[in-house]
mmCIF file of C-alpha atoms and ligand atoms in Angstrom:
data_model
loop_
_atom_site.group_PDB
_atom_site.id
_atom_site.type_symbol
_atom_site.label_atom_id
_atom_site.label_comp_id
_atom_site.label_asym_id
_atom_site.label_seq_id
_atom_site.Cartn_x
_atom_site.Cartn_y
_atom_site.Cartn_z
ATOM 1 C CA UNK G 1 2.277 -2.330 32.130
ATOM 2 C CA UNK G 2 0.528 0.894 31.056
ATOM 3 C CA UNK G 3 -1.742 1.356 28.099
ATOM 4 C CA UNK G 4 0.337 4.223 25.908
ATOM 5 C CA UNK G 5 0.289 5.766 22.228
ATOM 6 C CA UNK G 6 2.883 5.107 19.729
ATOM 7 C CA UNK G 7 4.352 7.854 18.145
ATOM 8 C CA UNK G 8 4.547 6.656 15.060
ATOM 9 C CA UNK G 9 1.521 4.508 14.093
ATOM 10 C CA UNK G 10 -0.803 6.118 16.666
ATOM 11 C CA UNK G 11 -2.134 2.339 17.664
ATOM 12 C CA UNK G 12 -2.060 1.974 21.635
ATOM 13 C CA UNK G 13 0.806 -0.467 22.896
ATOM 14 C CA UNK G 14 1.524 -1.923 26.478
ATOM 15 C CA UNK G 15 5.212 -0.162 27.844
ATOM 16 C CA UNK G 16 6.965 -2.190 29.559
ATOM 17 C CA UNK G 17 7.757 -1.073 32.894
ATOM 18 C CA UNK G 18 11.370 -1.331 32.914
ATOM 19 C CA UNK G 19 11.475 1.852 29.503
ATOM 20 C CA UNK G 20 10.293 4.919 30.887
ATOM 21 C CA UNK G 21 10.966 6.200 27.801
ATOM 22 C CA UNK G 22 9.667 4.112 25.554
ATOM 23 C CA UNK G 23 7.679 6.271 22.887
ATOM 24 C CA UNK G 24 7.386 3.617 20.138
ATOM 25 C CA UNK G 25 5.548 -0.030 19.975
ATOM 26 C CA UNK G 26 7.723 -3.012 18.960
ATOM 27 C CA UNK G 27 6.303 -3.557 15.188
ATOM 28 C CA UNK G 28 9.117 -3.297 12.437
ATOM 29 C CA UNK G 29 8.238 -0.189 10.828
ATOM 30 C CA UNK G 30 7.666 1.809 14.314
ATOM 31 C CA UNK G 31 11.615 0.728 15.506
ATOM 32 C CA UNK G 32 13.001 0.957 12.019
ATOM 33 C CA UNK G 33 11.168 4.931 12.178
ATOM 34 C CA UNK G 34 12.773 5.384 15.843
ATOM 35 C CA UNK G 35 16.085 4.189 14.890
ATOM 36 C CA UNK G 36 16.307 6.499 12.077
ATOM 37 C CA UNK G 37 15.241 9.439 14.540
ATOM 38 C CA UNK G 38 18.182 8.622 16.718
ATOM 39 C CA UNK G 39 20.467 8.488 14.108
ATOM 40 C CA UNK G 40 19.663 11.939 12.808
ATOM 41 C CA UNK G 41 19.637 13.325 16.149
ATOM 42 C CA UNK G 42 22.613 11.914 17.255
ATOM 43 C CA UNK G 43 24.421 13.307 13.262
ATOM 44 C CA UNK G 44 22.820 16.565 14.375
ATOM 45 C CA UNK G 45 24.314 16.604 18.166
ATOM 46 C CA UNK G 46 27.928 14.708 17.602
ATOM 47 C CA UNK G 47 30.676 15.234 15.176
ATOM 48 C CA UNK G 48 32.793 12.166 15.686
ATOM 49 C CA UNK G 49 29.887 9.889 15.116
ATOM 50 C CA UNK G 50 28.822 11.961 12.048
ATOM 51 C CA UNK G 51 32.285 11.433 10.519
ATOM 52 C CA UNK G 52 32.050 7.636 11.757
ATOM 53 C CA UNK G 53 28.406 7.863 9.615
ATOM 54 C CA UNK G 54 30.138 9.126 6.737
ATOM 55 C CA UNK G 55 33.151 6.991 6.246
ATOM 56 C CA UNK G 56 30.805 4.167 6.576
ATOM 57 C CA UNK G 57 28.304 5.164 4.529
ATOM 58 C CA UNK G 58 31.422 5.876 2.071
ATOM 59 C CA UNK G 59 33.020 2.460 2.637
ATOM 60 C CA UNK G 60 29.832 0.739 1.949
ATOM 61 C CA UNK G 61 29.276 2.688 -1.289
ATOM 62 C CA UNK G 62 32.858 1.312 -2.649
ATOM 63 C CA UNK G 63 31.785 -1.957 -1.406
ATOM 64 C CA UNK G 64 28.241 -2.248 -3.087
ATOM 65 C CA UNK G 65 28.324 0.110 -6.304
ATOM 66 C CA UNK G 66 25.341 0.797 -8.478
ATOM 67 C CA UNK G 67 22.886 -0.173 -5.448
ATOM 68 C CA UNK G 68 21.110 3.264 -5.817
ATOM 69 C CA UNK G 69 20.765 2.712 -9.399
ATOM 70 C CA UNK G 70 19.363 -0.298 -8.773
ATOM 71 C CA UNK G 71 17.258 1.053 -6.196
ATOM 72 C CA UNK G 72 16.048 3.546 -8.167
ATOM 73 C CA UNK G 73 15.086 0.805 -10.898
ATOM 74 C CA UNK G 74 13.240 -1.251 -8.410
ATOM 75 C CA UNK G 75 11.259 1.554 -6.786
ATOM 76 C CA UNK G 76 10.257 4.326 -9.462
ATOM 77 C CA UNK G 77 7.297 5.682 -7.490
ATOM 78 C CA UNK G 78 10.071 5.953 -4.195
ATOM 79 C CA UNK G 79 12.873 7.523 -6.462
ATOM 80 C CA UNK G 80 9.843 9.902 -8.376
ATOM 81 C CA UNK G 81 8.711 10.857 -4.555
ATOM 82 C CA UNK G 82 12.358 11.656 -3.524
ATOM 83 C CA UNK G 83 12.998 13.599 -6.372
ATOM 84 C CA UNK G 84 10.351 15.933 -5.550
ATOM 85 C CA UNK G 85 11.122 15.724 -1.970
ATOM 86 C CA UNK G 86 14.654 17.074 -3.216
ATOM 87 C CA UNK G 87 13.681 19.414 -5.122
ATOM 88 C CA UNK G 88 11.368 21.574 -2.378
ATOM 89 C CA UNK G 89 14.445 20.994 -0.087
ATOM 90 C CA UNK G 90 16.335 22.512 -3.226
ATOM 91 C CA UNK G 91 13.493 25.473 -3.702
ATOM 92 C CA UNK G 92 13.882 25.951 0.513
ATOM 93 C CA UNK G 93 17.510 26.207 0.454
ATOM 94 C CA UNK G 94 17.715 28.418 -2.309
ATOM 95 C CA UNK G 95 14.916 30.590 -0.963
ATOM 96 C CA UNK G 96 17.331 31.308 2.343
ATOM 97 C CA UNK G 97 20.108 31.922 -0.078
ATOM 98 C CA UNK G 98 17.883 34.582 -1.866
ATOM 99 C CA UNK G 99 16.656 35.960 1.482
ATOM 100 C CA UNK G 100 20.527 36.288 2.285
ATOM 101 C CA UNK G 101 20.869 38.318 -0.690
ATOM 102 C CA UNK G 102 18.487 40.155 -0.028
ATOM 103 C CA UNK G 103 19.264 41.499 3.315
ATOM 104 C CA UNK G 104 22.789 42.099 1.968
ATOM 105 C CA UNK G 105 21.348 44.981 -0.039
ATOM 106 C CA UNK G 106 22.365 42.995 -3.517
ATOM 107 C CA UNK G 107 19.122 43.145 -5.729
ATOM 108 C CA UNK G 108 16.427 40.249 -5.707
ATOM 109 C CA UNK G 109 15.412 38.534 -8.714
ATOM 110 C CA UNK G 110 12.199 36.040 -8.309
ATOM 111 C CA UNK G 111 11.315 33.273 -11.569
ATOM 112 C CA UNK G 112 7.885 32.261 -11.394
ATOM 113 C CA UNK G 113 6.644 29.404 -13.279
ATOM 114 C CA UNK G 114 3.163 28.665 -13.722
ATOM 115 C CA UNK G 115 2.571 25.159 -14.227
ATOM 116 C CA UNK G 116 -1.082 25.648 -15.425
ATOM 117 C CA UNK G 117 0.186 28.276 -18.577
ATOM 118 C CA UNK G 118 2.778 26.247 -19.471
ATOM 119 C CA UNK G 119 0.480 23.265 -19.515
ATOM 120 C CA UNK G 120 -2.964 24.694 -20.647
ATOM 121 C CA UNK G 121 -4.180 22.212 -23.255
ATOM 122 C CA UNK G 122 -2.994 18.836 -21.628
ATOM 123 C CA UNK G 123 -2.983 19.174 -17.966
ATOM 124 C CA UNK G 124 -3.439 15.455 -17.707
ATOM 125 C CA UNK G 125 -1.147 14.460 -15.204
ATOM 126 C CA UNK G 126 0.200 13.086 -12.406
ATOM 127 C CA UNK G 127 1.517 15.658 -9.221
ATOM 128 C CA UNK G 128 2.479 14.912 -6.321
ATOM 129 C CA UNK G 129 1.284 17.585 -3.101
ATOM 130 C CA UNK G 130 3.869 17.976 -0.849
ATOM 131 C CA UNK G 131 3.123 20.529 2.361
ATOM 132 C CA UNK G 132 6.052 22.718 2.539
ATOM 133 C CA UNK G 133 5.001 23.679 6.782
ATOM 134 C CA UNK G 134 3.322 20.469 8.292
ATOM 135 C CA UNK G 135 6.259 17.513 8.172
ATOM 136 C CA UNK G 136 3.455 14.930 6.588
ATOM 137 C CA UNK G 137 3.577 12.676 3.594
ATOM 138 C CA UNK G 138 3.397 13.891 0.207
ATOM 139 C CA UNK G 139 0.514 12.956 -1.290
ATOM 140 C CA UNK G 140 -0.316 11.812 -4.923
ATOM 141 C CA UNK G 141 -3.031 13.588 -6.773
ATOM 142 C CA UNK G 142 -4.491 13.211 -10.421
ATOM 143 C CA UNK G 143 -5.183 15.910 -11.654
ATOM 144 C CA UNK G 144 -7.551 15.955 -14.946
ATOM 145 C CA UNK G 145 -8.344 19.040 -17.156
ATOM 146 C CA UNK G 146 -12.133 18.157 -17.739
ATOM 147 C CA UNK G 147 -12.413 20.478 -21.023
ATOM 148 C CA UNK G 148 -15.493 22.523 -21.537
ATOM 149 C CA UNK G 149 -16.267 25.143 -24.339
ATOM 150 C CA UNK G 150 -14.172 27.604 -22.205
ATOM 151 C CA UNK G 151 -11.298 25.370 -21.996
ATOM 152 C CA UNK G 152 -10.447 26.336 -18.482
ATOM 153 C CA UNK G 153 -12.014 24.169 -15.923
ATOM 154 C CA UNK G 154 -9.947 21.452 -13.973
ATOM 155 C CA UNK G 155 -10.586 19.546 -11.031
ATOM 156 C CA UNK G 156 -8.716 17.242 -8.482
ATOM 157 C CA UNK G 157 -8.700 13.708 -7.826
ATOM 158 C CA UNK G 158 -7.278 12.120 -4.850
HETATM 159 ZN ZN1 LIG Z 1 3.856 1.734 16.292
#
């Protein structure tokens, strides 16, 4: 047995010497992350199994409804993380569509929101970071307007 890394929890884990290719130790959370790497892979790479995917995923929707909603009942820091996490994959997307546009000659329009202006006198609030190049975790941040006679400092808390 050699002494290796796992790629998902980083702790060092004996291979056995029968997988080569074994990138992952055997805890839960490590397979259930490998698994789910196949799976997307495999979505990515073959069409009959992505169809297989979907009619399954669809047959088990009819089978089990309002799971989701109460999913998202059970879990509201999960469902307020995903909704974030949809929305920059929403921004992303519709940032290629602009860029699209924009090559096609068709002129570009750009909203920008600032978060800060719109918020200026109560920025007491919760936000969640989410690094749009690294694929890390979002991370949760606090982030307090302390109020001074300028009214304009703020700070972070992690
Ligand atoms: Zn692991």
């Amino acid at each position: 047995m050699k002494q290796d890394i796992c790629a998902h929890c980083r702790q060092p884990f004996s291979r056995y010497r029968n997988r080569k290719n074994q990138d992952y130790c055997s805890k839960k959370e490590c397979q259930r992350v490998r698994k789910a790497k196949w799976k997307r892979e495999k979505i990515e790479k073959d069409a009959v199994f992505k169809t297989y995917n979907q009619q399954t995923n669809e047959d088990w929707h009819a089978k089990t409804p309002g799971y989701w909603k109460d999913y998202r009942k059970r879990n509201p820091e999960k469902t307020e993380r995903n909704r974030i996490l949809q929305r920059v994959r929403n921004q992303k997307r519709k940032k290629k569509a602009e860029k699209k546009i924009a090559k096609m000659g068709t002129p570009k329009v750009i909203a920008k929101v600032d978060v800060l202006k719109s918020n200026t006198h109560q920025a007491f609030n919760e936000f969640w970071l989410v690094p749009v190049i690294a694929k890390v975790d979002v991370l949760k941040a606090h982030i307090l307007l302390i109020p001074d006679k300028s009214q304009r400092q703020s700070d972070t808390f992690f």
